[in-house]
Coordinates of N, CA, C and O in Angstrom, one line a residue:
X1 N 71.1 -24.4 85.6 CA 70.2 -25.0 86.5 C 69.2 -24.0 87.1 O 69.5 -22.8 87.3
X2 N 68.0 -24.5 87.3 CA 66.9 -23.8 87.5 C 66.7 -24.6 88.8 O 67.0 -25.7 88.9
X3 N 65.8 -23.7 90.3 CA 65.2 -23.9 91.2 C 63.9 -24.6 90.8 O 63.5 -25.5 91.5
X4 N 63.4 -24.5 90.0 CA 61.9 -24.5 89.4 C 62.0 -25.7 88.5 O 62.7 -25.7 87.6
X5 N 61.1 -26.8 88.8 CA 61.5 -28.3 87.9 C 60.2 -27.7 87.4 O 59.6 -26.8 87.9
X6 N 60.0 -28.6 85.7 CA 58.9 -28.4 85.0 C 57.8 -29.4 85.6 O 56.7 -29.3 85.0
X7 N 57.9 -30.2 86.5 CA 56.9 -31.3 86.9 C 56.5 -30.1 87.6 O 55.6 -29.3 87.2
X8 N 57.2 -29.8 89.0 CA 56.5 -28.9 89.5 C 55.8 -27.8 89.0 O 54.9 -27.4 89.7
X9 N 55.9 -27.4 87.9 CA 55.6 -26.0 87.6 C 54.2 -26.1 87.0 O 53.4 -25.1 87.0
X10 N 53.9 -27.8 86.4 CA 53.0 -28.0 85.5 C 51.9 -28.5 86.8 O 50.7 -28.4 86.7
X11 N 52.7 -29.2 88.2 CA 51.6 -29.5 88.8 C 51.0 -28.5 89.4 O 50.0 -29.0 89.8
X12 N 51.1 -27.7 89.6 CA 50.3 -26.5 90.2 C 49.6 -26.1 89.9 O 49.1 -25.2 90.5
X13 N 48.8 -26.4 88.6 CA 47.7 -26.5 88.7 C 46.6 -27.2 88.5 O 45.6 -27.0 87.7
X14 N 46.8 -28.3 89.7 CA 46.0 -29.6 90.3 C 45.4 -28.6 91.5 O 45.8 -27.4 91.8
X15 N 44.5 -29.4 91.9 CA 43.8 -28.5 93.1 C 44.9 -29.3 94.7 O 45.4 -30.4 95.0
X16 N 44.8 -28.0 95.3 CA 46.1 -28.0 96.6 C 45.3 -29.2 97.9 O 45.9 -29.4 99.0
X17 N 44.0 -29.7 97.5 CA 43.9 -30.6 98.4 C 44.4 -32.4 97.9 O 44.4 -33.3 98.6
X18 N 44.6 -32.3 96.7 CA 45.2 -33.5 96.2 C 47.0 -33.2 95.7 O 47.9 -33.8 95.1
X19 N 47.0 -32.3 96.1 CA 48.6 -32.2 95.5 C 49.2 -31.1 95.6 O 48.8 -30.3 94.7
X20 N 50.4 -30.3 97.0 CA 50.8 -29.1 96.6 C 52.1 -29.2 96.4 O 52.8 -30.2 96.4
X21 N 52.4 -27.5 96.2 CA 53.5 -27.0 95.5 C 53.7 -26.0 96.2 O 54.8 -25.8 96.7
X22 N 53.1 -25.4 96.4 CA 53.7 -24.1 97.2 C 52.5 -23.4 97.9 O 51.5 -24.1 97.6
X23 N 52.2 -22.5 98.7 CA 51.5 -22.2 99.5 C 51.4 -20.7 98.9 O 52.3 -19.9 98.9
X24 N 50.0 -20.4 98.5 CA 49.5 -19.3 98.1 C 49.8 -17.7 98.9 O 50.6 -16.7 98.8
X25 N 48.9 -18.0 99.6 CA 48.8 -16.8 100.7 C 49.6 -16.9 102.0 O 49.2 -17.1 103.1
X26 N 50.9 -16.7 101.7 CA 51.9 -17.5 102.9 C 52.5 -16.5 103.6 O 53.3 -16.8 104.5
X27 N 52.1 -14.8 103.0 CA 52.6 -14.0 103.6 C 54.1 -13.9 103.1 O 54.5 -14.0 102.0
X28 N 54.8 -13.6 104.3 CA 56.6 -13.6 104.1 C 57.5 -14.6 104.5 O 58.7 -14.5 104.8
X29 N 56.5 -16.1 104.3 CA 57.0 -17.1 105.0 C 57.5 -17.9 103.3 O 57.3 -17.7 102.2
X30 N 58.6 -19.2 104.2 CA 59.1 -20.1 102.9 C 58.8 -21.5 103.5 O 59.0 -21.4 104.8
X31 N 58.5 -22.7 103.2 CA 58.4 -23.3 103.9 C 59.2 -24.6 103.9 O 58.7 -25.4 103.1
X32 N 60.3 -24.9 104.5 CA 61.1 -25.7 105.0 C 60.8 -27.6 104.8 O 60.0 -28.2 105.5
X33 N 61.5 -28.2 103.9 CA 60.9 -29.8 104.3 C 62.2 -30.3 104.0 O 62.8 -29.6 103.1
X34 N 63.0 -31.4 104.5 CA 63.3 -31.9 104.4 C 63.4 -33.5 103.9 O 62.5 -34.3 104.4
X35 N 64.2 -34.0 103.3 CA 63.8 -35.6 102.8 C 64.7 -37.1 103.2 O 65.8 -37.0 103.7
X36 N 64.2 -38.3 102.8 CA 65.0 -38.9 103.5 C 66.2 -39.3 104.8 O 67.4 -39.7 104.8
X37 N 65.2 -39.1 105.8 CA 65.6 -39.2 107.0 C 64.8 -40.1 107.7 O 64.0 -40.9 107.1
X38 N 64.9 -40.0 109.0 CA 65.8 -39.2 109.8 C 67.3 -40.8 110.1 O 67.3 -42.0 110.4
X39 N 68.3 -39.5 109.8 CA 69.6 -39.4 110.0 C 70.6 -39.6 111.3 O 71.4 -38.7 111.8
X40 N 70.3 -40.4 111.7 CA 71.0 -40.1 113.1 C 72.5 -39.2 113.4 O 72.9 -39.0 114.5
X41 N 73.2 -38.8 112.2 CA 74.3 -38.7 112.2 C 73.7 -36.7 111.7 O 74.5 -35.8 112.1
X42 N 72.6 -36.3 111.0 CA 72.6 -35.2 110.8 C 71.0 -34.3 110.6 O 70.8 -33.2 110.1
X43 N 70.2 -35.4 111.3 CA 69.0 -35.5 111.9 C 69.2 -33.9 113.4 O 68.8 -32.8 113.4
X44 N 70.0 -34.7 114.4 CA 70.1 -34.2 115.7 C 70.1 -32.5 114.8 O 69.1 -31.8 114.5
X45 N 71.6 -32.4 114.7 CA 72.5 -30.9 114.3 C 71.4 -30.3 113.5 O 71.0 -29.3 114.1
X46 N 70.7 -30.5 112.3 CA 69.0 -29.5 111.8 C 68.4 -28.9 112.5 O 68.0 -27.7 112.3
X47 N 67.9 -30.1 113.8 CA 67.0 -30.1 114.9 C 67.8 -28.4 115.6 O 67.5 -27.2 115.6
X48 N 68.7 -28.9 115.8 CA 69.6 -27.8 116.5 C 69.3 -26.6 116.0 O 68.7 -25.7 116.6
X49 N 69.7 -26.4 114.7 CA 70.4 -25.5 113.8 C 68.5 -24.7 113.6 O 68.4 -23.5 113.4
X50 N 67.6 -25.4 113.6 CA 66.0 -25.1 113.7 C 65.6 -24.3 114.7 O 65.1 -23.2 114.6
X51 N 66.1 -24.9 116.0 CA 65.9 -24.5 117.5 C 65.9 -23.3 117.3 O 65.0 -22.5 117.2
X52 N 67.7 -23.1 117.0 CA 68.5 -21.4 117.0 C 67.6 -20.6 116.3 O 67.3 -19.5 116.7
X53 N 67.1 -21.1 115.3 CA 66.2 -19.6 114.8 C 65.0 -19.7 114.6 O 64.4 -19.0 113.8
X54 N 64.4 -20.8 115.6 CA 62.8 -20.9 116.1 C 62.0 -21.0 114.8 O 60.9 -20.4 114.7
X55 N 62.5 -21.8 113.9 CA 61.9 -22.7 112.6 C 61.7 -23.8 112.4 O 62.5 -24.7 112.6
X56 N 60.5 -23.9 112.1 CA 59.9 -25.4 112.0 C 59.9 -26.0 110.6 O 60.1 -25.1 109.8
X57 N 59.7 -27.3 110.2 CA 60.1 -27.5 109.1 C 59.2 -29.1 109.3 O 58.9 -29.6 110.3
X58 N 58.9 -29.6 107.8 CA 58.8 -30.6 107.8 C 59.6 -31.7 107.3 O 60.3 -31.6 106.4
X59 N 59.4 -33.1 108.3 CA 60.1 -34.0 107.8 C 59.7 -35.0 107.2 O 59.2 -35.9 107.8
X60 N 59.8 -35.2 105.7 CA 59.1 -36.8 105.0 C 60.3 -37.7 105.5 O 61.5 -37.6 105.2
X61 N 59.7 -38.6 106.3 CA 61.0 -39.6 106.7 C 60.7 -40.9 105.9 O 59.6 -41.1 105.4
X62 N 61.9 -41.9 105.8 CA 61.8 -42.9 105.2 C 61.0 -44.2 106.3 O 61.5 -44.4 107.4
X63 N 59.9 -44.8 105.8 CA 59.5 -45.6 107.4 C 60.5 -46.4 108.0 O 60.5 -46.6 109.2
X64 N 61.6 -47.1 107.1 CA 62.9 -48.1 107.6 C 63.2 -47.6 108.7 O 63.1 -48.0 109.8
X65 N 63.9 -46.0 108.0 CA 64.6 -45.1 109.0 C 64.0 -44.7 110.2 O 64.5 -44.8 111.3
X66 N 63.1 -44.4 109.9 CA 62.3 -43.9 111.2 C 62.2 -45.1 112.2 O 62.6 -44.9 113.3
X67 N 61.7 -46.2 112.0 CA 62.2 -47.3 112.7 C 62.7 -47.5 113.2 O 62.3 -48.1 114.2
X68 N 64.3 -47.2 112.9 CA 65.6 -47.4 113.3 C 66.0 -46.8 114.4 O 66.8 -47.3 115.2
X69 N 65.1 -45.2 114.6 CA 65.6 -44.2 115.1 C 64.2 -43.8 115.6 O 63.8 -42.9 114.8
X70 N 63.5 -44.1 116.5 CA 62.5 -43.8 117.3 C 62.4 -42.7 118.0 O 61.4 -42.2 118.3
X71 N 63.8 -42.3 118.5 CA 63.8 -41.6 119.9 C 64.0 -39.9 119.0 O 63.6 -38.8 119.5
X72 N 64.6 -40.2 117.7 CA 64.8 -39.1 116.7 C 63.4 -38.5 116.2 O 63.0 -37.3 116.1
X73 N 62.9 -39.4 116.0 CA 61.2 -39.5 115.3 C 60.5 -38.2 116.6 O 60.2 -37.0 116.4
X74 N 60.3 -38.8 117.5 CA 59.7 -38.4 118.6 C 60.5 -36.9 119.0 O 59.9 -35.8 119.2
X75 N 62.0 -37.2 119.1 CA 62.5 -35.5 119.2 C 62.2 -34.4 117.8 O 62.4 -33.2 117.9
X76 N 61.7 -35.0 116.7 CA 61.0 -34.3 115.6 C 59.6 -33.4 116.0 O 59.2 -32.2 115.8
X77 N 58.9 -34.6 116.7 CA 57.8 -34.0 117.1 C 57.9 -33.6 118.0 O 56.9 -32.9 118.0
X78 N 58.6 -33.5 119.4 CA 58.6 -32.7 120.3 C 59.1 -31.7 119.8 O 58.5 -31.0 120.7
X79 N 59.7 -31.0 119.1 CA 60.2 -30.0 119.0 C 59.3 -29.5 118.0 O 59.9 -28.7 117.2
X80 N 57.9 -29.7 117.8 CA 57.2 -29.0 116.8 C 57.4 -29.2 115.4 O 56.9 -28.2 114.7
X81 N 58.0 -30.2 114.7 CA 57.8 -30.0 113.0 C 57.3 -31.3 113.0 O 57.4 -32.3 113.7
X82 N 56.5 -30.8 111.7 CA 55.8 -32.2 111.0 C 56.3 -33.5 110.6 O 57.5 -33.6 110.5
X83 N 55.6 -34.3 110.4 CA 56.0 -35.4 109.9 C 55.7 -35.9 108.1 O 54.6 -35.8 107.7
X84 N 56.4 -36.3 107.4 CA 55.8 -36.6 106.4 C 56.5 -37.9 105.9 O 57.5 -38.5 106.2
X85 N 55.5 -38.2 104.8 CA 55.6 -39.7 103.9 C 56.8 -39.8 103.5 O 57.3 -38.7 103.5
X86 N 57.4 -40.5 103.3 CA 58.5 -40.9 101.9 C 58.8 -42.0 101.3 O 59.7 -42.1 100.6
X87 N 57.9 -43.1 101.6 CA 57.6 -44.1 101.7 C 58.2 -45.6 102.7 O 59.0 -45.2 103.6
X88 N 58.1 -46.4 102.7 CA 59.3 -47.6 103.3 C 60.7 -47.4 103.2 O 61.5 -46.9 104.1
X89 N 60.8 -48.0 101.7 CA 62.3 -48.1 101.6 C 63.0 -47.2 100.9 O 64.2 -47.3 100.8
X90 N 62.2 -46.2 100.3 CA 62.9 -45.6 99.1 C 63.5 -45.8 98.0 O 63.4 -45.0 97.1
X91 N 64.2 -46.8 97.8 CA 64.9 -47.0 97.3 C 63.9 -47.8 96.0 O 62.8 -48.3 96.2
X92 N 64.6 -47.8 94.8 CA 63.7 -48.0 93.3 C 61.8 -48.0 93.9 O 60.9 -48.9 93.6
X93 N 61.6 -47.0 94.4 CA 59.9 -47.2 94.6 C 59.4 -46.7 93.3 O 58.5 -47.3 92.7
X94 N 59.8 -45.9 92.9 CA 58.6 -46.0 91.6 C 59.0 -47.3 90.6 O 58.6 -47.3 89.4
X95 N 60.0 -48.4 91.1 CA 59.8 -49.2 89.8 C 58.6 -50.5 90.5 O 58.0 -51.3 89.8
X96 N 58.4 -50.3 91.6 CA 57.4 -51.4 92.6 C 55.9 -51.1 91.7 O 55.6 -50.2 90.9
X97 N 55.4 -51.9 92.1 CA 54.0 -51.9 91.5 C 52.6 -50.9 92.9 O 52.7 -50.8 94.1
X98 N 51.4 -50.4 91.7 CA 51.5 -49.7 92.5 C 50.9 -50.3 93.8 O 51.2 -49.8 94.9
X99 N 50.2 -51.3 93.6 CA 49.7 -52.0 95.5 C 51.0 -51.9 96.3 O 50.8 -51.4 97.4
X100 N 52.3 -52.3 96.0 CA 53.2 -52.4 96.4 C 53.8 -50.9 96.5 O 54.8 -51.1 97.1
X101 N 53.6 -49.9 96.4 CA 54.2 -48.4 96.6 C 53.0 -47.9 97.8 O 53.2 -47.1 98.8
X102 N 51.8 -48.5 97.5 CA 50.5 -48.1 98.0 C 50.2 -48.5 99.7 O 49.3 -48.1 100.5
X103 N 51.5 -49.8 100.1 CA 51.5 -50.9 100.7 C 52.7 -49.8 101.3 O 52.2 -49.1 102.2
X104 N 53.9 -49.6 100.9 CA 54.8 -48.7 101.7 C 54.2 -47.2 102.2 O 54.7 -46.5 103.1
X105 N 53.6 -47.0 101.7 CA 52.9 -45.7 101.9 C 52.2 -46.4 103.1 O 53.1 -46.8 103.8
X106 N 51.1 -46.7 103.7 CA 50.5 -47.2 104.9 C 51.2 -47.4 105.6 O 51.1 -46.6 106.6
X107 N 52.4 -48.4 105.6 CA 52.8 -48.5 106.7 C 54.0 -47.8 107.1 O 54.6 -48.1 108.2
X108 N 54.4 -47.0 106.4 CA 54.8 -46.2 106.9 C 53.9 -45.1 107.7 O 54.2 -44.9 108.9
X109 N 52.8 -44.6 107.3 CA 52.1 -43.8 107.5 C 51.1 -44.5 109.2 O 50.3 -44.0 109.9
X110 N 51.7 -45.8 109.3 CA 50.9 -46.5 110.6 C 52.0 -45.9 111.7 O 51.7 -45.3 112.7
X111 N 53.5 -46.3 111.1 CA 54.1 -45.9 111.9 C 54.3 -44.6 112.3 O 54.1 -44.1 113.4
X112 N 54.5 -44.0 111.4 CA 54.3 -42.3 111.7 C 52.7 -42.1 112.7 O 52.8 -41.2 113.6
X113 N 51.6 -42.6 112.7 CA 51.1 -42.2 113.8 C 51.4 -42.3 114.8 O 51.0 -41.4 115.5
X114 N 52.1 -43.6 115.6 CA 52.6 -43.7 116.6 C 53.1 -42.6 117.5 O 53.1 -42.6 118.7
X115 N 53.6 -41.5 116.2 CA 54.5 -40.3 116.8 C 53.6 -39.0 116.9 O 53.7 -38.1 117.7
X116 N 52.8 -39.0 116.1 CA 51.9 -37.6 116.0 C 50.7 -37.8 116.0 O 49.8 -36.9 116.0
X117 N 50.2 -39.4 116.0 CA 48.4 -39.5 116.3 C 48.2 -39.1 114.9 O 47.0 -38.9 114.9
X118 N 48.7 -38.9 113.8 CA 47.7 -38.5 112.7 C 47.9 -40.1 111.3 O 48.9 -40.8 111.0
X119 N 46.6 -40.1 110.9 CA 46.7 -40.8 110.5 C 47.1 -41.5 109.2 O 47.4 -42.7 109.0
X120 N 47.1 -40.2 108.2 CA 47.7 -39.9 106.9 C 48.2 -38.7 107.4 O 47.8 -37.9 108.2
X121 N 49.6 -38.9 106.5 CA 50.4 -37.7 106.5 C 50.3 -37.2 105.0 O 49.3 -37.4 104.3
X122 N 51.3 -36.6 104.6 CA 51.2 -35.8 103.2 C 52.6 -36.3 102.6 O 53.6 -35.7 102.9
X123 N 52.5 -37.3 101.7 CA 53.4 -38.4 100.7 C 54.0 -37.1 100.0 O 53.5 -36.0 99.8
X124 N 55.4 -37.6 99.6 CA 56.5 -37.0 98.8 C 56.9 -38.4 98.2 O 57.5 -39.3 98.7
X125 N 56.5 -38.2 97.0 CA 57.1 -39.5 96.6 C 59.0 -39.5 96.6 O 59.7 -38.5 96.9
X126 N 59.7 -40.9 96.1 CA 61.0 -40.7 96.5 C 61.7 -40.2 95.0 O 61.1 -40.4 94.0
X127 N 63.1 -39.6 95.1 CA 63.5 -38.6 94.0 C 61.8 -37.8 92.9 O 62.1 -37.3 91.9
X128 N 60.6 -37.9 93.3 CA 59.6 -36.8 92.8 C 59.6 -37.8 91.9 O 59.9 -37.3 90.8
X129 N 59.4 -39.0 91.8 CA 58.5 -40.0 90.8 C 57.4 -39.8 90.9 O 57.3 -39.5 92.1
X130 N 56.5 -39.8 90.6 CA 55.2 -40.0 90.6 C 54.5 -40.1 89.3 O 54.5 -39.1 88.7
X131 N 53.6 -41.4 88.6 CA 53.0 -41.2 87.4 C 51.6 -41.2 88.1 O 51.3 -41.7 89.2
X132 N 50.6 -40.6 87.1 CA 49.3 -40.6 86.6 C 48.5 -41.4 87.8 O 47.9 -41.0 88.8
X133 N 48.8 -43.0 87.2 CA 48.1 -44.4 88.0 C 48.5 -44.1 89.8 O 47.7 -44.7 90.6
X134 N 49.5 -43.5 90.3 CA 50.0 -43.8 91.6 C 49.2 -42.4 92.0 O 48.6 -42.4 93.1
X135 N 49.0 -41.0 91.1 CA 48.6 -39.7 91.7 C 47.2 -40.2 91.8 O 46.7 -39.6 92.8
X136 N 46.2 -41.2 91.1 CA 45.0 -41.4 91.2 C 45.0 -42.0 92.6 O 44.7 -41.6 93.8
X137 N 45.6 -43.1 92.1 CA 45.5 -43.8 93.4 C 45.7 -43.3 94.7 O 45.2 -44.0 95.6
X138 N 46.5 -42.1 95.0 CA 46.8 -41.5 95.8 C 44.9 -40.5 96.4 O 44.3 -40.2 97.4
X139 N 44.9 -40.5 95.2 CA 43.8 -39.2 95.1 C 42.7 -40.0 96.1 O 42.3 -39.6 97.2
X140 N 42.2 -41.5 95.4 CA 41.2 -42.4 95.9 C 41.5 -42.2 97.4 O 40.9 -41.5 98.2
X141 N 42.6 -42.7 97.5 CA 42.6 -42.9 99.4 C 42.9 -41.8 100.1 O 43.4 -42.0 101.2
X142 N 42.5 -40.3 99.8 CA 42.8 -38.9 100.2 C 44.4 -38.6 100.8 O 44.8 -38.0 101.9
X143 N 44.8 -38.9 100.1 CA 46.7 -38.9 100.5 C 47.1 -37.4 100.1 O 46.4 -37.3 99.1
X144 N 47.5 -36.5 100.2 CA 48.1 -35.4 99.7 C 49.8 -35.6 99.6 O 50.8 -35.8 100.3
X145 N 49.5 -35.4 98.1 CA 51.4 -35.7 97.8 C 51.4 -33.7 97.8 O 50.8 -32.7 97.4
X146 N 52.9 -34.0 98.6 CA 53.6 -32.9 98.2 C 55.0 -32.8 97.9 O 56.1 -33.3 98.4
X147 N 54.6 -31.9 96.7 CA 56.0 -31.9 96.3 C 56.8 -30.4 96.6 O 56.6 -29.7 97.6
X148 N 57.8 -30.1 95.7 CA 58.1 -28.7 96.3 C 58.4 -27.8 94.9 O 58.4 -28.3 93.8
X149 N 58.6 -26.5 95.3 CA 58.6 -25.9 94.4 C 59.4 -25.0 94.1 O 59.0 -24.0 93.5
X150 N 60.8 -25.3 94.5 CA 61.4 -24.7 94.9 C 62.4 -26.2 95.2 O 62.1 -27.1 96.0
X151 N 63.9 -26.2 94.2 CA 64.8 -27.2 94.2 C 65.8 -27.0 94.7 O 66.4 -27.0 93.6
X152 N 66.8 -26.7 95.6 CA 68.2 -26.0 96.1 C 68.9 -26.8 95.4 O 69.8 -26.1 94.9
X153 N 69.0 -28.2 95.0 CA 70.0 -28.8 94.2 C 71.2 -29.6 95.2 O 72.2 -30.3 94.9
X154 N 70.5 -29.1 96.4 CA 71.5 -29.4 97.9 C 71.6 -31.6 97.4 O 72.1 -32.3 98.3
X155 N 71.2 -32.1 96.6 CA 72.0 -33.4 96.7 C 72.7 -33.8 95.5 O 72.9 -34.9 94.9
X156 N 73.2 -32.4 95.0 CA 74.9 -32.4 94.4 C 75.9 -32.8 95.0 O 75.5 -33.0 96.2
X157 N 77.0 -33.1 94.8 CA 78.1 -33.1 95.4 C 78.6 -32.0 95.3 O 79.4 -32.0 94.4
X158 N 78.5 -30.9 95.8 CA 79.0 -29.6 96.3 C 79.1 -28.9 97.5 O 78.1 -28.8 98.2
X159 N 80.1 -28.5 97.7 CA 79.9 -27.9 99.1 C 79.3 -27.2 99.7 O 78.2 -27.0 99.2
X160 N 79.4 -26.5 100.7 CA 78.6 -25.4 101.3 C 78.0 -24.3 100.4 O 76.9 -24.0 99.8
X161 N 79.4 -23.6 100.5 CA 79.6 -22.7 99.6 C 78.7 -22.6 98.2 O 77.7 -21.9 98.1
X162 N 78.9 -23.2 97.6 CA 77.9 -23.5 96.1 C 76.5 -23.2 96.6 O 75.8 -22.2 96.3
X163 N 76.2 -24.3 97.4 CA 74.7 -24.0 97.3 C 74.2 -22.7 97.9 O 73.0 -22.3 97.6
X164 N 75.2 -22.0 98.9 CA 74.8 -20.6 99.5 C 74.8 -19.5 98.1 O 74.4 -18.4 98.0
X165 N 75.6 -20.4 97.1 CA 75.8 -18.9 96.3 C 74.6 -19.6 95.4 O 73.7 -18.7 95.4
X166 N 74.1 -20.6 94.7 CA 72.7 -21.3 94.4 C 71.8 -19.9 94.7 O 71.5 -19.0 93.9
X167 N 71.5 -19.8 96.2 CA 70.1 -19.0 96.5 C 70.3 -18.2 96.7 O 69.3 -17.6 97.1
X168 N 71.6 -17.4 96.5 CA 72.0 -15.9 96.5 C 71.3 -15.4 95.2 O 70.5 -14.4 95.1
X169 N 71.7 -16.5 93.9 CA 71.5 -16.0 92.6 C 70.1 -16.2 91.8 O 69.8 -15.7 90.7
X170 N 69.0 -17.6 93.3 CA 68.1 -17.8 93.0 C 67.3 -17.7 94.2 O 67.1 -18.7 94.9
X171 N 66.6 -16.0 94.6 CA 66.2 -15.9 96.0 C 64.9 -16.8 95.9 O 64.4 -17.2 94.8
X172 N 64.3 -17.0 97.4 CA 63.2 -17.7 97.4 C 62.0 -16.9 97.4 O 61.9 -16.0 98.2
X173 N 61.0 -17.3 96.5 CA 59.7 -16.0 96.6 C 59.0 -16.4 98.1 O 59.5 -17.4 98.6
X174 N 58.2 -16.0 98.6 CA 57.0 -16.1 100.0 C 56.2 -17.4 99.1 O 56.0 -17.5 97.9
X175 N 55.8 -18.2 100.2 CA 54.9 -19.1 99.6 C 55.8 -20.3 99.2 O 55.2 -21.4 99.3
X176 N 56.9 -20.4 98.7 CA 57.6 -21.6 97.8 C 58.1 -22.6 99.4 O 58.4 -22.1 100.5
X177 N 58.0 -23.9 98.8 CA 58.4 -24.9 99.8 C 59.7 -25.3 99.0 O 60.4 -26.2 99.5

């Protein structure tokens, strides 16, 4: 198992205002996102676990979820991390058509301003589907998908343990999300 998917590796080189991967000039920084949330049950304890070492991170939330859990949404943004896409439901989105993926993306992205005033956020599509027709269409309506570049593999069924020894044997370079 590799940190590094080949989707990723091939999209990098799209230009970073229609699509990133990792952050060039980032110094000695890595940058943190999270997906499919917010969790009420492990949403809070991140928040926490962020606080303690004064790191911020982004979150692509699902819009259902976020829905569900308003007061979580809003402790995201009080506490300084971003917000991001992940669409409505998640669930089979890349088999929807694309008005219909195009359609979850907005309104998710209506509700997420509610929380941060911004009006597009930056789409992750869900499990990193994305074809051709959905990246254009993305492109038309100035959407920035991001993806990452950098996989921990953290939605194995494995324990702690595993994935600490994962990034022991696969460190993270400066710049990778």
């Amino acid at each position: 198992m590799t940190p590094r998917s080949r989707k990723a590796t091939l999209l990098k080189w799209l230009p970073s205002h229609w699509l990133i991967t990792r952050v060039e000039e980032a110094g000695d920084t890595v940058y943190l996102t999270f997906d499919d949330g917010p969790d009420p049950a492990w949403t809070p304890t991140l928040l926490d676990l962020l606080r303690t070492h004064d790191a911020k991170a982004t979150f692509f939330l699902v819009g259902k979820l976020a829905e569900a859990s308003p007061a979580l949404v809003q402790r995201i943004v009080d506490e300084g991390h971003r917000l991001g896409n992940h669409s409505w439901h998640h669930r089979q989105f890349h088999l929807r058509s694309i008005q219909e993926q195009l359609d979850e993306i907005e309104r998710t992205d209506q509700l997420l301003q509610q929380f941060d005033g911004k009006i597009r956020h930056d789409f992750r599509p869900p499990r990193g589907l994305l074809g051709w027709q959905m990246l254009t269409a993305l492109v038309r309506k100035r959407t920035r998908v991001a993806y990452w570049s950098y996989d921990s593999l953290d939605h194995r069924d494995e324990d702690a343990s595993a994935i600490i020894n994962f990034f022991k044997q696969h460190p993270l370079p400066s710049g990778d999300i």
